[in-house]
PDB file of C-alpha atoms in Angstrom:
ATOM      1  CA  UNK A   1      41.506 -24.582 111.116  1.00 74.00           C
ATOM      2  CA  UNK A   2      39.250 -26.497 108.717  1.00 90.00           C
ATOM      3  CA  UNK A   3      40.306 -28.301 105.583  1.00 92.00           C
ATOM      4  CA  UNK A   4      40.847 -25.953 102.602  1.00 90.00           C
ATOM      5  CA  UNK A   5      38.248 -25.967  99.845  1.00 94.00           C
ATOM      6  CA  UNK A   6      39.443 -28.226  97.027  1.00 96.00           C
ATOM      7  CA  UNK A   7      36.539 -28.087  94.600  1.00 98.00           C
ATOM      8  CA  UNK A   8      33.959 -25.516  93.514  1.00 98.00           C
ATOM      9  CA  UNK A   9      30.956 -26.453  91.388  1.00 98.00           C
ATOM     10  CA  UNK A  10      28.884 -23.787  89.655  1.00 97.00           C
ATOM     11  CA  UNK A  11      25.450 -25.044  88.659  1.00 95.00           C
ATOM     12  CA  UNK A  12      24.084 -23.124  85.691  1.00 90.00           C
ATOM     13  CA  UNK A  13      25.919 -21.428  82.889  1.00 86.00           C
ATOM     14  CA  UNK A  14      24.807 -18.326  81.102  1.00 83.00           C
ATOM     15  CA  UNK A  15      26.490 -15.015  81.633  1.00 81.00           C
ATOM     16  CA  UNK A  16      26.522 -15.243  85.419  1.00 83.00           C
ATOM     17  CA  UNK A  17      27.784 -18.806  85.598  1.00 89.00           C
ATOM     18  CA  UNK A  18      30.557 -18.386  83.046  1.00 88.00           C
ATOM     19  CA  UNK A  19      31.743 -15.036  84.445  1.00 87.00           C
ATOM     20  CA  UNK A  20      31.756 -16.534  87.948  1.00 92.00           C
ATOM     21  CA  UNK A  21      33.773 -19.547  86.809  1.00 95.00           C
ATOM     22  CA  UNK A  22      36.222 -17.364  84.890  1.00 95.00           C
ATOM     23  CA  UNK A  23      36.669 -15.000  87.831  1.00 95.00           C
ATOM     24  CA  UNK A  24      37.283 -17.855  90.268  1.00 97.00           C
ATOM     25  CA  UNK A  25      39.687 -19.585  87.873  1.00 97.00           C
ATOM     26  CA  UNK A  26      41.703 -16.379  87.581  1.00 97.00           C
ATOM     27  CA  UNK A  27      41.623 -15.670  91.317  1.00 96.00           C
ATOM     28  CA  UNK A  28      42.683 -19.233  92.152  1.00 96.00           C
ATOM     29  CA  UNK A  29      45.036 -19.909  89.250  1.00 96.00           C
ATOM     30  CA  UNK A  30      47.930 -20.909  91.545  1.00 97.00           C
ATOM     31  CA  UNK A  31      45.790 -23.459  93.407  1.00 96.00           C
ATOM     32  CA  UNK A  32      44.386 -24.824  90.141  1.00 97.00           C
ATOM     33  CA  UNK A  33      47.836 -25.102  88.508  1.00 97.00           C
ATOM     34  CA  UNK A  34      49.164 -27.003  91.529  1.00 97.00           C
ATOM     35  CA  UNK A  35      46.199 -29.393  91.555  1.00 97.00           C
ATOM     36  CA  UNK A  36      44.916 -28.197  94.933  1.00 96.00           C
ATOM     37  CA  UNK A  37      41.679 -26.773  93.443  1.00 97.00           C
ATOM     38  CA  UNK A  38      39.208 -27.647  90.715  1.00 98.00           C
ATOM     39  CA  UNK A  39      36.364 -25.562  89.359  1.00 98.00           C
ATOM     40  CA  UNK A  40      33.511 -27.251  87.512  1.00 98.00           C
ATOM     41  CA  UNK A  41      30.656 -25.576  85.680  1.00 97.00           C
ATOM     42  CA  UNK A  42      27.529 -27.623  84.992  1.00 96.00           C
ATOM     43  CA  UNK A  43      25.366 -26.358  82.147  1.00 94.00           C
ATOM     44  CA  UNK A  44      22.414 -28.229  80.694  1.00 92.00           C
ATOM     45  CA  UNK A  45      22.313 -28.696  76.921  1.00 89.00           C
ATOM     46  CA  UNK A  46      18.515 -29.037  77.239  1.00 91.00           C
ATOM     47  CA  UNK A  47      17.765 -25.662  78.808  1.00 85.00           C
ATOM     48  CA  UNK A  48      17.696 -22.814  76.290  1.00 79.00           C
ATOM     49  CA  UNK A  49      19.243 -19.431  76.917  1.00 71.00           C
ATOM     50  CA  UNK A  50      16.789 -17.392  78.948  1.00 69.00           C
ATOM     51  CA  UNK A  51      17.941 -14.066  77.551  1.00 62.00           C
ATOM     52  CA  UNK A  52      16.685 -11.934  80.409  1.00 59.00           C
ATOM     53  CA  UNK A  53      19.188  -9.240  79.564  1.00 56.00           C
ATOM     54  CA  UNK A  54      21.554  -9.439  82.473  1.00 58.00           C
ATOM     55  CA  UNK A  55      22.748  -6.002  83.364  1.00 57.00           C
ATOM     56  CA  UNK A  56      26.327  -5.237  84.102  1.00 62.00           C
ATOM     57  CA  UNK A  57      27.663  -2.725  86.521  1.00 63.00           C
ATOM     58  CA  UNK A  58      30.256   0.024  86.429  1.00 64.00           C
ATOM     59  CA  UNK A  59      32.682  -2.587  87.804  1.00 74.00           C
ATOM     60  CA  UNK A  60      32.622  -4.565  84.531  1.00 79.00           C
ATOM     61  CA  UNK A  61      35.779  -2.942  83.075  1.00 82.00           C
ATOM     62  CA  UNK A  62      37.702  -3.906  86.220  1.00 87.00           C
ATOM     63  CA  UNK A  63      36.349  -7.462  85.995  1.00 88.00           C
ATOM     64  CA  UNK A  64      37.392  -7.739  82.350  1.00 90.00           C
ATOM     65  CA  UNK A  65      40.853  -6.429  83.198  1.00 93.00           C
ATOM     66  CA  UNK A  66      41.190  -8.921  86.074  1.00 95.00           C
ATOM     67  CA  UNK A  67      40.217 -11.934  83.954  1.00 94.00           C
ATOM     68  CA  UNK A  68      42.234 -10.731  80.949  1.00 93.00           C
ATOM     69  CA  UNK A  69      39.337 -10.024  78.593  1.00 90.00           C
ATOM     70  CA  UNK A  70      39.649  -7.123  76.144  1.00 91.00           C
ATOM     71  CA  UNK A  71      36.554  -4.960  76.659  1.00 85.00           C
ATOM     72  CA  UNK A  72      36.572  -3.490  73.136  1.00 85.00           C
ATOM     73  CA  UNK A  73      36.838  -6.931  71.531  1.00 88.00           C
ATOM     74  CA  UNK A  74      34.067  -8.198  73.781  1.00 83.00           C
ATOM     75  CA  UNK A  75      31.729  -5.362  72.771  1.00 81.00           C
ATOM     76  CA  UNK A  76      32.578  -5.848  69.107  1.00 82.00           C
ATOM     77  CA  UNK A  77      32.186  -9.637  69.012  1.00 83.00           C
ATOM     78  CA  UNK A  78      29.585 -10.530  71.634  1.00 76.00           C
ATOM     79  CA  UNK A  79      26.524  -8.864  70.087  1.00 74.00           C
ATOM     80  CA  UNK A  80      26.075  -6.766  73.214  1.00 75.00           C
ATOM     81  CA  UNK A  81      23.159  -4.504  73.967  1.00 73.00           C
ATOM     82  CA  UNK A  82      23.516  -1.425  76.110  1.00 74.00           C
ATOM     83  CA  UNK A  83      20.858  -1.360  78.780  1.00 75.00           C
ATOM     84  CA  UNK A  84      20.070   1.911  80.509  1.00 75.00           C
ATOM     85  CA  UNK A  85      17.095   0.762  82.546  1.00 80.00           C
ATOM     86  CA  UNK A  86      14.415  -1.834  83.007  1.00 81.00           C
ATOM     87  CA  UNK A  87      11.019  -1.000  81.488  1.00 82.00           C
ATOM     88  CA  UNK A  88       7.884  -2.649  82.845  1.00 86.00           C
ATOM     89  CA  UNK A  89       4.721  -1.839  80.890  1.00 86.00           C
ATOM     90  CA  UNK A  90       1.478  -2.820  82.606  1.00 86.00           C
ATOM     91  CA  UNK A  91       3.417  -3.754  85.734  1.00 80.00           C
ATOM     92  CA  UNK A  92       0.655  -2.395  87.940  1.00 85.00           C
ATOM     93  CA  UNK A  93      -2.467  -0.250  87.683  1.00 87.00           C
ATOM     94  CA  UNK A  94      -3.084   3.382  88.575  1.00 82.00           C
ATOM     95  CA  UNK A  95      -5.855   4.418  90.986  1.00 85.00           C
ATOM     96  CA  UNK A  96      -8.222   4.812  88.028  1.00 91.00           C
ATOM     97  CA  UNK A  97      -7.500   1.237  86.862  1.00 91.00           C
ATOM     98  CA  UNK A  98      -5.420   2.228  83.839  1.00 90.00           C
ATOM     99  CA  UNK A  99      -2.207   0.289  83.199  1.00 89.00           C
ATOM    100  CA  UNK A 100       0.880   1.717  84.795  1.00 83.00           C
ATOM    101  CA  UNK A 101       4.404   1.636  83.437  1.00 80.00           C
ATOM    102  CA  UNK A 102       7.433   1.605  85.638  1.00 80.00           C
ATOM    103  CA  UNK A 103      11.073   2.240  84.807  1.00 83.00           C
ATOM    104  CA  UNK A 104      14.000   1.072  86.919  1.00 82.00           C
ATOM    105  CA  UNK A 105      16.624   3.644  85.899  1.00 76.00           C
ATOM    106  CA  UNK A 106      19.606   1.799  87.440  1.00 72.00           C
ATOM    107  CA  UNK A 107      20.712   4.957  89.224  1.00 66.00           C
ATOM    108  CA  UNK A 108      23.636   4.656  91.562  1.00 64.00           C
ATOM    109  CA  UNK A 109      23.744   6.066  95.020  1.00 65.00           C
ATOM    110  CA  UNK A 110      24.386   9.759  94.931  1.00 74.00           C
ATOM    111  CA  UNK A 111      23.280  12.800  96.860  1.00 78.00           C
ATOM    112  CA  UNK A 112      22.124  16.251  95.833  1.00 78.00           C
ATOM    113  CA  UNK A 113      23.119  18.933  98.336  1.00 85.00           C
ATOM    114  CA  UNK A 114      23.752  16.184 100.873  1.00 86.00           C
ATOM    115  CA  UNK A 115      20.378  14.456 100.454  1.00 86.00           C
ATOM    116  CA  UNK A 116      19.104  11.439  98.583  1.00 83.00           C
ATOM    117  CA  UNK A 117      17.011  12.132  95.457  1.00 81.00           C
ATOM    118  CA  UNK A 118      14.216  10.306  97.315  1.00 82.00           C
ATOM    119  CA  UNK A 119      13.987  13.240  99.722  1.00 84.00           C
ATOM    120  CA  UNK A 120      13.365  15.697  96.887  1.00 80.00           C
ATOM    121  CA  UNK A 121      10.900  13.404  95.179  1.00 81.00           C
ATOM    122  CA  UNK A 122       8.871  12.915  98.348  1.00 84.00           C
ATOM    123  CA  UNK A 123       8.948  16.630  99.137  1.00 82.00           C
ATOM    124  CA  UNK A 124       8.303  18.038  95.640  1.00 78.00           C
ATOM    125  CA  UNK A 125       7.883  15.388  92.966  1.00 73.00           C
ATOM    126  CA  UNK A 126       4.794  13.492  94.039  1.00 72.00           C
ATOM    127  CA  UNK A 127       2.643  16.589  93.598  1.00 74.00           C
ATOM    128  CA  UNK A 128       3.319  16.518  89.851  1.00 74.00           C
ATOM    129  CA  UNK A 129       2.136  12.918  89.533  1.00 71.00           C
ATOM    130  CA  UNK A 130       5.379  11.877  87.853  1.00 74.00           C
ATOM    131  CA  UNK A 131       7.108   8.629  88.687  1.00 76.00           C
ATOM    132  CA  UNK A 132      10.284   8.717  90.737  1.00 80.00           C
ATOM    133  CA  UNK A 133      12.312   7.471  87.775  1.00 81.00           C
ATOM    134  CA  UNK A 134      11.157  10.424  85.643  1.00 80.00           C
ATOM    135  CA  UNK A 135      12.403  12.825  88.299  1.00 77.00           C
ATOM    136  CA  UNK A 136      15.860  11.290  88.833  1.00 77.00           C
ATOM    137  CA  UNK A 137      16.768   9.886  85.410  1.00 80.00           C
ATOM    138  CA  UNK A 138      16.544  10.699  81.697  1.00 82.00           C
ATOM    139  CA  UNK A 139      15.769   7.026  80.960  1.00 82.00           C
ATOM    140  CA  UNK A 140      11.932   7.242  80.883  1.00 84.00           C
ATOM    141  CA  UNK A 141      12.049  10.161  78.420  1.00 86.00           C
ATOM    142  CA  UNK A 142      14.597   8.296  76.286  1.00 86.00           C
ATOM    143  CA  UNK A 143      12.364   5.220  76.217  1.00 85.00           C
ATOM    144  CA  UNK A 144       9.336   7.304  75.217  1.00 86.00           C
ATOM    145  CA  UNK A 145      11.360   8.750  72.312  1.00 91.00           C
ATOM    146  CA  UNK A 146      12.910   5.402  71.277  1.00 87.00           C
ATOM    147  CA  UNK A 147      16.391   6.718  72.048  1.00 84.00           C
ATOM    148  CA  UNK A 148      19.421   4.913  73.388  1.00 77.00           C
ATOM    149  CA  UNK A 149      23.204   4.926  73.373  1.00 73.00           C
ATOM    150  CA  UNK A 150      25.133   4.393  70.184  1.00 71.00           C
ATOM    151  CA  UNK A 151      27.030   1.162  69.876  1.00 66.00           C
ATOM    152  CA  UNK A 152      30.761   1.894  69.552  1.00 66.00           C
ATOM    153  CA  UNK A 153      32.462   1.207  66.240  1.00 60.00           C
TER     154      UNK A 153
END
């Protein structure tokens, strides 16, 4: 068997880097406490926050519980934004050359009557000219109406 890993270096901070480091530190707390493991995060003071709006997943509450972070306090104090989808205006062009918008509705994998929503879109939805996201998600309509979830508190 090979030599056990003694050191992990995470290059880049931000949400992903810091959550990764925190998760690993929690998962390997025994090894760290005994001196058998170190975790280092390298973050440049010269690179500004990108602010791309990292999305979280339904697993976030479990992650917070695992690392010992209170979800309600996090939401209250971290200036969070609730993101329902990704909106790309002018992402591509329609056949007539007009700009096309596209919405990634962040839908999970689910079936309707045993079939993927893609099946129903390909069979029935394309005839209407609507985008797939408009068929399977309320997000495009919410965006068009400037609607979104309420922030708790």
